[in-house]
Short mmCIF file of C-alpha atoms and ligand atoms in Angstrom, two decimals:
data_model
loop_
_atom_site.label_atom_id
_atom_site.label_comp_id
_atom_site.label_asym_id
_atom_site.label_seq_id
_atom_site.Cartn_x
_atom_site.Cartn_y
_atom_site.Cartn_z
CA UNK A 11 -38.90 -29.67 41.13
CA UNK A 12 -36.27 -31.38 39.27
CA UNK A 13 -38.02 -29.40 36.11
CA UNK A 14 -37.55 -26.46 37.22
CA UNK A 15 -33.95 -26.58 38.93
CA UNK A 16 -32.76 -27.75 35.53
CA UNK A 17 -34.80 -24.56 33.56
CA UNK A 18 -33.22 -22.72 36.36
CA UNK A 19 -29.43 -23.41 35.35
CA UNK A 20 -30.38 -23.44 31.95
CA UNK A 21 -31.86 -20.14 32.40
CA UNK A 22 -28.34 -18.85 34.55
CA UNK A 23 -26.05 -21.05 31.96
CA UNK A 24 -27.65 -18.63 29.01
CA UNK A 25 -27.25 -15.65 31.29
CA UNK A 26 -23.49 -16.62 31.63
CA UNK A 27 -23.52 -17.04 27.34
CA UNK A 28 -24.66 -13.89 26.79
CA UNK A 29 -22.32 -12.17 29.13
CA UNK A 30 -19.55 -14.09 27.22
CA UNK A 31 -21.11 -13.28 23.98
CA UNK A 32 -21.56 -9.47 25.07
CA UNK A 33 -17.85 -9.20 26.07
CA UNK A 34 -16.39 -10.89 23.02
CA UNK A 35 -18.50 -8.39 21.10
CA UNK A 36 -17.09 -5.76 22.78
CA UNK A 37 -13.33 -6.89 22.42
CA UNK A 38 -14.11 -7.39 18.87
CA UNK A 39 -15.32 -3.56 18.64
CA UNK A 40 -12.37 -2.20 20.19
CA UNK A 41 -10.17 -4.02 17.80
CA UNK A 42 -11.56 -2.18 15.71
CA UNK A 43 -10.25 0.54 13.67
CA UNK A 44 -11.55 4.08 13.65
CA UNK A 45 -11.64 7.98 12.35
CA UNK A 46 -11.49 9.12 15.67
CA UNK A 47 -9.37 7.18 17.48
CA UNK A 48 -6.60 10.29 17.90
CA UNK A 49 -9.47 12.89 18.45
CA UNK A 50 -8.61 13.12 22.14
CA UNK A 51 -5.31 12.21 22.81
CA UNK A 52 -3.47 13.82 19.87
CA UNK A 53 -6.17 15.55 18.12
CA UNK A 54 -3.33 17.40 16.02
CA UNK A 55 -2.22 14.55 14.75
CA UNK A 56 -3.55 13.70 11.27
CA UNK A 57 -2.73 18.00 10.19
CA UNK A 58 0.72 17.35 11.36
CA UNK A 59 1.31 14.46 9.15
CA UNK A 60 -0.76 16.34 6.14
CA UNK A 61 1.58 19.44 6.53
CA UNK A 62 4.58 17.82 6.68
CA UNK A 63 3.71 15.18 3.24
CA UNK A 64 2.78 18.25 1.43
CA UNK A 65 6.33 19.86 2.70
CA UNK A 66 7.84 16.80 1.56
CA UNK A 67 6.23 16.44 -2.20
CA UNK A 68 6.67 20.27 -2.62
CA UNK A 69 10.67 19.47 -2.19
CA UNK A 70 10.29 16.27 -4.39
CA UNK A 71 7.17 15.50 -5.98
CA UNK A 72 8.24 11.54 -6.57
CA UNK A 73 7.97 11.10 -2.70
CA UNK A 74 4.15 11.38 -3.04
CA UNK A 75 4.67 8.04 -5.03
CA UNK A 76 7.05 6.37 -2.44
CA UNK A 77 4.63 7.43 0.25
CA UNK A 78 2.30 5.35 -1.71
CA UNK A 79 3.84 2.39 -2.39
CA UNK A 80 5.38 2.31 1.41
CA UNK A 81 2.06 2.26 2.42
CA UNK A 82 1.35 -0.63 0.27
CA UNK A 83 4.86 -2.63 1.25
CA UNK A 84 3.76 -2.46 4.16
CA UNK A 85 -0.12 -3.89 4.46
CA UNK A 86 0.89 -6.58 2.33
CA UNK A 87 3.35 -8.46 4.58
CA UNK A 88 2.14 -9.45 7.99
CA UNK A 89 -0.01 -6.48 7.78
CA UNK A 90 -0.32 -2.99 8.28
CA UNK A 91 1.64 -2.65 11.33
CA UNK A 92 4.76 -0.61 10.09
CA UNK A 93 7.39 -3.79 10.00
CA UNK A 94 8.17 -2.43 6.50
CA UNK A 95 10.05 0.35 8.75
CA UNK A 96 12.29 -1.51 10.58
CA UNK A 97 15.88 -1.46 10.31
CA UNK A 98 18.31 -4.30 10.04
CA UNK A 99 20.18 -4.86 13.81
CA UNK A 100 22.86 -7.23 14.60
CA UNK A 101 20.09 -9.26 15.78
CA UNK A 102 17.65 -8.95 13.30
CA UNK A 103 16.84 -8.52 9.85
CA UNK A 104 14.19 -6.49 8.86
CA UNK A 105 12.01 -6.30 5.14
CA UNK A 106 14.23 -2.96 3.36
CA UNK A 107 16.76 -5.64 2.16
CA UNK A 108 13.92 -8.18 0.46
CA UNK A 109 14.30 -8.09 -3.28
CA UNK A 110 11.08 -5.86 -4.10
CA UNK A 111 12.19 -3.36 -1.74
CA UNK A 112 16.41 -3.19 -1.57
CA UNK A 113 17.42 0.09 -3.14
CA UNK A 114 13.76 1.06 -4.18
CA UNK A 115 11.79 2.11 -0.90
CA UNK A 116 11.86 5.81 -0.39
CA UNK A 117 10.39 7.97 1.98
CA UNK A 118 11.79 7.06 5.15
CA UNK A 119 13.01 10.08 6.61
CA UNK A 120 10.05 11.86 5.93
CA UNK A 121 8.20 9.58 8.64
CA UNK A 122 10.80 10.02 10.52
CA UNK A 123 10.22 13.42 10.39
CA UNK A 124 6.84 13.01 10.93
CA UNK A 125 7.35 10.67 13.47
CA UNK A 126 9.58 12.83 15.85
CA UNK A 127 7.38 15.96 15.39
CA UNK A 128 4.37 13.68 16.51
CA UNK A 129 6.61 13.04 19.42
CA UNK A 130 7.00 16.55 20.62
CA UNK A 131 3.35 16.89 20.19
CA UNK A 132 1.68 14.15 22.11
CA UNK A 133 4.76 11.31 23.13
CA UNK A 134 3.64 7.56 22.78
CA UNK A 135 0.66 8.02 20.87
CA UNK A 136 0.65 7.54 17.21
CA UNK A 137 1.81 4.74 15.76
CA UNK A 138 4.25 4.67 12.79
CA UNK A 139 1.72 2.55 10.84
CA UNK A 140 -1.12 5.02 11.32
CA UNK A 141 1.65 7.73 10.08
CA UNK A 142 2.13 5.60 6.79
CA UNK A 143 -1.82 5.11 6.10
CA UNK A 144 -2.58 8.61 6.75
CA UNK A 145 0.74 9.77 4.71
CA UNK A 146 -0.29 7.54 1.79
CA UNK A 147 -4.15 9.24 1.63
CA UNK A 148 -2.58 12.22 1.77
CA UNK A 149 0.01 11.90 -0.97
CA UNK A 150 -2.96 10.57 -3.35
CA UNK A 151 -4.61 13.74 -2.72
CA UNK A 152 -1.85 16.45 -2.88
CA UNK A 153 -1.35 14.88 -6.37
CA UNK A 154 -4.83 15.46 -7.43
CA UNK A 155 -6.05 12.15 -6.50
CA UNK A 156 -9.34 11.28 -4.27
CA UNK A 157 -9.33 11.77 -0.25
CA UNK A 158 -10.89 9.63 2.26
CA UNK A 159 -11.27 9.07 5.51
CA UNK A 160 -8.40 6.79 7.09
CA UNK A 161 -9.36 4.38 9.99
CA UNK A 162 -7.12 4.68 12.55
CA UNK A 163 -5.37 2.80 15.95
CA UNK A 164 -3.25 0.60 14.28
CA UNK A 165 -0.18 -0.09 16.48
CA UNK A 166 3.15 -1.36 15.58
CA UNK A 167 4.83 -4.47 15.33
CA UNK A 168 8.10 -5.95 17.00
CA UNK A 169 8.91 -7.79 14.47
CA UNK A 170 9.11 -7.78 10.60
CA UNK A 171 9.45 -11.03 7.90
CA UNK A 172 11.85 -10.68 4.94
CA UNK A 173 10.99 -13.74 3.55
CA UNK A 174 7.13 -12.85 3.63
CA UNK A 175 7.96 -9.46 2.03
CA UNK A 176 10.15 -11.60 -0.59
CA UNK A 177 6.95 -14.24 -1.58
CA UNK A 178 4.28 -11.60 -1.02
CA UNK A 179 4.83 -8.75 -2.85
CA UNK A 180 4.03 -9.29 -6.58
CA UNK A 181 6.85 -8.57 -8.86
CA UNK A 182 6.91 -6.85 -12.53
CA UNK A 183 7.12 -10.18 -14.57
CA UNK A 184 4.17 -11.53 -13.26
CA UNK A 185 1.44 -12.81 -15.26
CA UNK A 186 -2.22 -11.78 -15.36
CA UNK A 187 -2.39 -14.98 -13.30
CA UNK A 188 0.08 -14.84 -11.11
CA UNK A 189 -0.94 -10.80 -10.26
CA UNK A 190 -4.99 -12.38 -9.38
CA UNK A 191 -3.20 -15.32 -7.51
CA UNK A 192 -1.26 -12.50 -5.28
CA UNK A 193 -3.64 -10.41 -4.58
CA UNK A 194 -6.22 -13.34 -3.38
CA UNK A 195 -4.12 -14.11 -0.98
CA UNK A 196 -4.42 -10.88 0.58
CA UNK A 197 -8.45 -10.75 0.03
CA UNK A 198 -8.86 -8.72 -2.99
CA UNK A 199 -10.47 -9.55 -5.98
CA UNK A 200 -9.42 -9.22 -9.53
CA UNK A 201 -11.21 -5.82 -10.01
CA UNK A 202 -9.58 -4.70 -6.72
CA UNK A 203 -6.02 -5.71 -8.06
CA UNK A 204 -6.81 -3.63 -11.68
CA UNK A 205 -8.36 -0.50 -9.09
CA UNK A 206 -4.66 -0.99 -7.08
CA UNK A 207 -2.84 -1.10 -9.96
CA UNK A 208 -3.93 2.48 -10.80
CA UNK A 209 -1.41 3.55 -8.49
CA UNK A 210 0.74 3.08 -11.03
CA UNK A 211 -0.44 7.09 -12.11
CA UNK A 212 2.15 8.57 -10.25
CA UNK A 213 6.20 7.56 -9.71
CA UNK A 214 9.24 6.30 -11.35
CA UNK A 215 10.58 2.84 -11.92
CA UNK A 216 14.31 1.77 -12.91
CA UNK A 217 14.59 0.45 -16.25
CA UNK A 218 16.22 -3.34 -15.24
CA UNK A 219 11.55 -3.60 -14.62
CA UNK A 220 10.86 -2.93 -17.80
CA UNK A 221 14.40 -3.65 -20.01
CA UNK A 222 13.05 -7.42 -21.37
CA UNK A 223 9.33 -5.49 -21.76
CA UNK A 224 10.60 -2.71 -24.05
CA UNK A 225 12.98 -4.71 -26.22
CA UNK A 226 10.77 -8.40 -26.31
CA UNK A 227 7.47 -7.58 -26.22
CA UNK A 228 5.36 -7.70 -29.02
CA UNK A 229 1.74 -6.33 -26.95
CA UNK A 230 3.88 -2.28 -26.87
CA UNK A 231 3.61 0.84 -28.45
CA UNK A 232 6.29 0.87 -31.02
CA UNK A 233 7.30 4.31 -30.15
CA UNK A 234 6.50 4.43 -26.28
CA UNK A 235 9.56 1.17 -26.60
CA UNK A 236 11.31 3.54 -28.63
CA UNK A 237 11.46 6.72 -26.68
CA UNK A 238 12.19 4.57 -23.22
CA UNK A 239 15.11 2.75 -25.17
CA UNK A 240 17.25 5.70 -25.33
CA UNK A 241 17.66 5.92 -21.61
CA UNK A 242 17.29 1.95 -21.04
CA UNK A 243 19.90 0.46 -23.44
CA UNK A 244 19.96 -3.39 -23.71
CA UNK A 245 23.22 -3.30 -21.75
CA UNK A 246 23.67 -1.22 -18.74
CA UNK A 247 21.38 1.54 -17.36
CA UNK A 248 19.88 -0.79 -14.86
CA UNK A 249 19.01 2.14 -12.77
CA UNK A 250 17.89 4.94 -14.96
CA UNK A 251 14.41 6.11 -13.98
CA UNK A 252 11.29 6.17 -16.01
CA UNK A 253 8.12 7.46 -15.45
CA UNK A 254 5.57 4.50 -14.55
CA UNK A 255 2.55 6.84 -16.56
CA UNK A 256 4.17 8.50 -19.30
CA UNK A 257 0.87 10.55 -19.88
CA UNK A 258 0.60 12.63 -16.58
CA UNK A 259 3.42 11.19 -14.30
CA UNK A 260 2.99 13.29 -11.17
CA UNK A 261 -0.67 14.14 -11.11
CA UNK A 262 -2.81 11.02 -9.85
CA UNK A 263 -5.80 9.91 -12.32
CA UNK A 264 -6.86 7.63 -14.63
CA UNK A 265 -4.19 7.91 -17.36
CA UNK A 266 -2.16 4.90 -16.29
CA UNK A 267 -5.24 3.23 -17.93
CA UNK A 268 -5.82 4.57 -21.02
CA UNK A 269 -1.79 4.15 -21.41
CA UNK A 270 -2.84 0.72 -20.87
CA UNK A 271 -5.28 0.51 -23.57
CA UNK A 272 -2.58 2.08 -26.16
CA UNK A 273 -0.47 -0.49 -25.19
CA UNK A 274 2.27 1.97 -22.90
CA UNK A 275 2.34 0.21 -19.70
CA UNK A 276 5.99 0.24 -18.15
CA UNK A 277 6.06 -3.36 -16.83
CA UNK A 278 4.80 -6.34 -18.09
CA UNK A 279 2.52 -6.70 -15.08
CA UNK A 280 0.93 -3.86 -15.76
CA UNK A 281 0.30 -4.44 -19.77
CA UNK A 282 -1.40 -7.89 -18.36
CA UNK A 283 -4.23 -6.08 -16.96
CA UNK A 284 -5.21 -5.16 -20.75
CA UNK A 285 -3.64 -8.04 -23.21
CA UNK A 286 -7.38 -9.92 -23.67
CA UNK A 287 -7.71 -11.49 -19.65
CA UNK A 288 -10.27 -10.97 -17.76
CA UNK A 289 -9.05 -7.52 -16.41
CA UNK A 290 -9.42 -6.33 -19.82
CA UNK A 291 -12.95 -4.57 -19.48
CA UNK A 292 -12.10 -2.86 -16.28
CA UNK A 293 -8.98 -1.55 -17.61
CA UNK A 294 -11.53 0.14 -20.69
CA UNK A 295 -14.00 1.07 -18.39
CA UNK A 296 -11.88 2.97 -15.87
CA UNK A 297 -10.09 4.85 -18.90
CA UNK A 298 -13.10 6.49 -19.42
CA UNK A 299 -14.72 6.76 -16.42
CA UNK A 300 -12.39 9.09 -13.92
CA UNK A 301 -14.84 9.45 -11.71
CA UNK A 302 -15.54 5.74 -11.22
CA UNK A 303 -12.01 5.15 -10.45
CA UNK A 304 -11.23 7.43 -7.69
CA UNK A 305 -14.42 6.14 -5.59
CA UNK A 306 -13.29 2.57 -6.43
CA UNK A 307 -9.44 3.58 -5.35
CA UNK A 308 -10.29 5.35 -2.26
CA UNK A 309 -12.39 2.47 -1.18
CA UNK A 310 -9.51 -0.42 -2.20
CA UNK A 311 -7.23 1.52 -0.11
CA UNK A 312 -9.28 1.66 2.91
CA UNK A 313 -9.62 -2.15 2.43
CA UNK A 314 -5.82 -2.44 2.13
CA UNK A 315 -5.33 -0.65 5.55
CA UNK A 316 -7.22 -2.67 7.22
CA UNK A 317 -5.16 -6.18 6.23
CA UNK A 318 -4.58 -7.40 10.14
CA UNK A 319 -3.53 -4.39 11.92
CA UNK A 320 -2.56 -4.53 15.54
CA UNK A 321 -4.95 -3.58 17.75
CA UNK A 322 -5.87 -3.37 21.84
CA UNK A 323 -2.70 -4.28 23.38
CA UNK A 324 -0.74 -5.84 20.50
CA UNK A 325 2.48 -5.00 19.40
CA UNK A 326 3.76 -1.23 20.80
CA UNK A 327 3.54 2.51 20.06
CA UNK A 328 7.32 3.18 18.29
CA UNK A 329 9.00 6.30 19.55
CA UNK A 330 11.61 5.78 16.50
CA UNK A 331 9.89 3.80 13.94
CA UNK A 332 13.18 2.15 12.47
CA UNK A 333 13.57 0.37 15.74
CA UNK A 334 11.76 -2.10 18.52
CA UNK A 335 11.15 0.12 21.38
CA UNK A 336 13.59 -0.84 24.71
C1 HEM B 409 -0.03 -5.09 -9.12
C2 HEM B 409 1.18 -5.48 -8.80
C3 HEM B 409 2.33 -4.53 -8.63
C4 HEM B 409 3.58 -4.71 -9.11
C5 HEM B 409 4.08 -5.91 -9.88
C6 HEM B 409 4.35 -3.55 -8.75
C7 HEM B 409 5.70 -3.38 -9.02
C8 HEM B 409 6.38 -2.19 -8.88
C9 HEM B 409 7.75 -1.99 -9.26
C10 HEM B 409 8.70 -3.06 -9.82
C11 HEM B 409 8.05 -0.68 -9.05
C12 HEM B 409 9.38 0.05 -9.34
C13 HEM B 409 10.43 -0.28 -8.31
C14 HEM B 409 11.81 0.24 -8.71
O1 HEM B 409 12.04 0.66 -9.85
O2 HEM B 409 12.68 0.22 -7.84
C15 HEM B 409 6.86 -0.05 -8.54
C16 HEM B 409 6.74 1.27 -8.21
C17 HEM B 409 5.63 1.81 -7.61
N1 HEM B 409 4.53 1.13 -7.16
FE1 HEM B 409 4.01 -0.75 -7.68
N2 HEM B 409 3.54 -2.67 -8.08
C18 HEM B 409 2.30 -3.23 -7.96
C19 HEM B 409 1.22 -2.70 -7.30
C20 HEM B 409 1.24 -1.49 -6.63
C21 HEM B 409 0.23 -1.03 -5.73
C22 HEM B 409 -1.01 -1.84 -5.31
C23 HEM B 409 0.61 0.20 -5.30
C24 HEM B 409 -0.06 1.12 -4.32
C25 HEM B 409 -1.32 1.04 -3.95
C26 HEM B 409 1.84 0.52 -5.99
C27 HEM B 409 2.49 1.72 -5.92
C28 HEM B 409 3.67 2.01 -6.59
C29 HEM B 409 4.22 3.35 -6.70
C30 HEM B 409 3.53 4.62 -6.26
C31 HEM B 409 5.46 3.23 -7.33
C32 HEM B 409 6.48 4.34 -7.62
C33 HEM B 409 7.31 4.57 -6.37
C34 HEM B 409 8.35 5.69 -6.49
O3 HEM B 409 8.43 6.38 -7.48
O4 HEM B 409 9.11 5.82 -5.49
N3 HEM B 409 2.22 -0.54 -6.75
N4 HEM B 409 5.88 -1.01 -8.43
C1 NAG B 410 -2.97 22.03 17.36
O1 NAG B 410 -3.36 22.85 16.29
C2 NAG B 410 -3.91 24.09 16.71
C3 NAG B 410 -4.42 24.81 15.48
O2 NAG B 410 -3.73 24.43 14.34
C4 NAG B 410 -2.87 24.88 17.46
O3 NAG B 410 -3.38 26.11 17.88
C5 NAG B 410 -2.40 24.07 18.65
O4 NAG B 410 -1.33 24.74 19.29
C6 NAG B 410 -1.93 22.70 18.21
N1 NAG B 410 -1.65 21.92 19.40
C7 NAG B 410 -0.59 21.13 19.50
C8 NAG B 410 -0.47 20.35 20.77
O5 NAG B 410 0.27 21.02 18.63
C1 NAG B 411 1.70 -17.59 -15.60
O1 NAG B 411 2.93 -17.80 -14.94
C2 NAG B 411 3.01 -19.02 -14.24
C3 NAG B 411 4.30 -19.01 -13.42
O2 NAG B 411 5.35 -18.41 -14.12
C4 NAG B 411 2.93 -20.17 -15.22
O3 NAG B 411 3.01 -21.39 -14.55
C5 NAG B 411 1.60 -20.07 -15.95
O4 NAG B 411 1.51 -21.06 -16.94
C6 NAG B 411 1.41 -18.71 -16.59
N1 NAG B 411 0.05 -18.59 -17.08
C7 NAG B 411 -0.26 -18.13 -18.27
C8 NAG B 411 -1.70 -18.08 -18.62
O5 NAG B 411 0.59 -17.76 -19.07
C1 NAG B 412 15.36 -10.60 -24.85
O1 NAG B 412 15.08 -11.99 -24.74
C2 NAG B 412 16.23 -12.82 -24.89
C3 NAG B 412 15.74 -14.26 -24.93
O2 NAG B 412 15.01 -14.54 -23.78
C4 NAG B 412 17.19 -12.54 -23.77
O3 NAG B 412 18.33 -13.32 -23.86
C5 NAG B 412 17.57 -11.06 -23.78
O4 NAG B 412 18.36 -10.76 -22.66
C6 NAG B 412 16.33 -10.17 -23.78
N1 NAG B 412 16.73 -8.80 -24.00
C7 NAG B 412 16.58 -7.85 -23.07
C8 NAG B 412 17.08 -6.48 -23.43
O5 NAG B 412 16.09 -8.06 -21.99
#
């Protein structure tokens, strides 16, 4: 009797497991990202942001780059969950004044363009950091790079961390080391950081990045240093503009790699993906492989949008995605 009372409430105790186990499962699925999550409440949504980035890049073609790279700013501190878009308060200090981004993000009213039009259209229900993931696939492909599908339901944060956007975001002087090193700490591999990197095919970069490079460096192109010098001069110029693939700069491919492999790669950082490290072959290989590339791109970028977004309940919906909602 006792023998079977105790199989009994074994039997019930399992019951109760799996009932934990099947609703665990289920809050795990609906934190979740996905394709469809704005197919019935603002099934407009991801046309609205692709017609207003190709508005944008047809007025400027650069912003297709600073789309990019928001995108990027973004996912790598605390996460995709649009603290990169927060403005400074009287109470708080948000990421735009952290070294890597202080005079050198861009894009910002064209989300907020984007943002109040998605307003009009269906209030409360986009976030701002499902506007810069879909806004960065977009500007890829407008320039002639790959598509792919973006997950979505990311929601927003109520907070942002200038010193996180100060220690993680890798700078232009870093070493092929110290590039790996950063990117590991945000999951991605070495090839991953050299398929990133290829972002790097479109945009502009101010020549205090790439002064010491063009003017010290022995692994350069004597006449790539050259032709930069004249609009980088040792002293002054600190922000004149270069392109960051002298090749093709506004059309997204594979030349920022075979620039690498003749030795024209604006920063330092990037030259260290092909100066004899272990980067070096993937670097070759994608300079001659196009193809492989944008597959391996579109799939690193789908990776990058999913660093710890916000899902469920967390953090808020923006209605102005420069501020905390009241
Ligand atoms: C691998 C390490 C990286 C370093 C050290 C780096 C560094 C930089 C720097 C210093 C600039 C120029 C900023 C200025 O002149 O104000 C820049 C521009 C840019 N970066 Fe990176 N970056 C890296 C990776 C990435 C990644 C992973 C992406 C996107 C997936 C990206 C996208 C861009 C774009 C598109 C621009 C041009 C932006 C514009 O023209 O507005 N970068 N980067
Ligand atoms: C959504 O797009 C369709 C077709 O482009 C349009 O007819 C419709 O009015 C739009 N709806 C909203 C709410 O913007
Ligand atoms: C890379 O840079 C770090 C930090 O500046 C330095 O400690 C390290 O020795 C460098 N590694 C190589 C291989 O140059
Ligand atoms: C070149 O390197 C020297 C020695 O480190 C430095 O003093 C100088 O400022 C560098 N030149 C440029 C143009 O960066």
């Amino acid at each position: 009797m006792a023998a079977i009372r105790n199989s009994n409430s074994k039997a019930f105790s399992d019951l109760k497991l799996s009932f934990c186990l099947l609703f665990f499962v289920i809050g795990l699925a609906s934190a979740q990202l996905s394709p469809t999550f704005y197919s019935t409440s603002c099934p407009n949504a991801t046309s609205i942001i692709r017609t207003a980035v190709a508005a944008a890049i047809a007025t400027e073609t650069r912003l297709a780059a600073s789309l990019l790279r928001l995108h990027f700013h973004d996912c790598f501190v605390q996460g995709c969950d649009a603290s990169v878009l927060l403005d400074d308060t009287a109470t708080f200090i948000g990421e735009k004044t952290a070294l890597p981004n202080d005079k050198s993000l861009r894009g910002f009213e064209v989300i907020d363009n984007i943002k109040s039009q998605l307003e009009n259209s269906c209030p409360g229900v986009v976030s701002c950091a499902d506007i810069l993931a879909v806004a960065a696939r977009d500007s890829v492909n407008i320039r002639g790079g790959p598509s792919w599908t973006v997950p979505l339901g990311r929601r927003d944060s109520t907070t942002a961390n200038r010193d996180a956007a100060n220690s993680d975001l890798p700078g232009p002087n870093l070493n092929l080391s110290g590039l790996i090193a950063s990117f590991d700490k945000k999951g991605f591999n070495a090839n991953e950081l050299v398929t990133l990197s290829g972002a790097h095919t479109i945009g502009e970069a101010r020549c205090r990045f790439f002064k010491n490079r063009i003017y010290n460096e022995s692994n350069v192109n004597p006449l790539f240093a050259l032709a930069l010098k004249r609009n980088c001069p040792t002293s002054g110029g600190d922000d004149n503009l270069a392109n960051l693939d002298v090749t093709t700069p506004t059309k997204f491919d594979n030349a920022y790699f075979l620039n690498l492999v003749f030795l024209k790669g604006l920063f330092h950082s990037d030259q260290q993906l092909f100066n004899g490290g272990s980067t070096h072959s993937l670097v070759l290989t994608y300079s001659i492989t196009p193809a492989l590339f944008r597959s391996d791109f579109a799939n690193a970028m789908i990776k990058m949008g999913n660093l710890s977004p916000l899902t469920g309940s967390a953090g808020q919906i923006r209605i102005n995605c420069r501020t905390v909602n009241n």
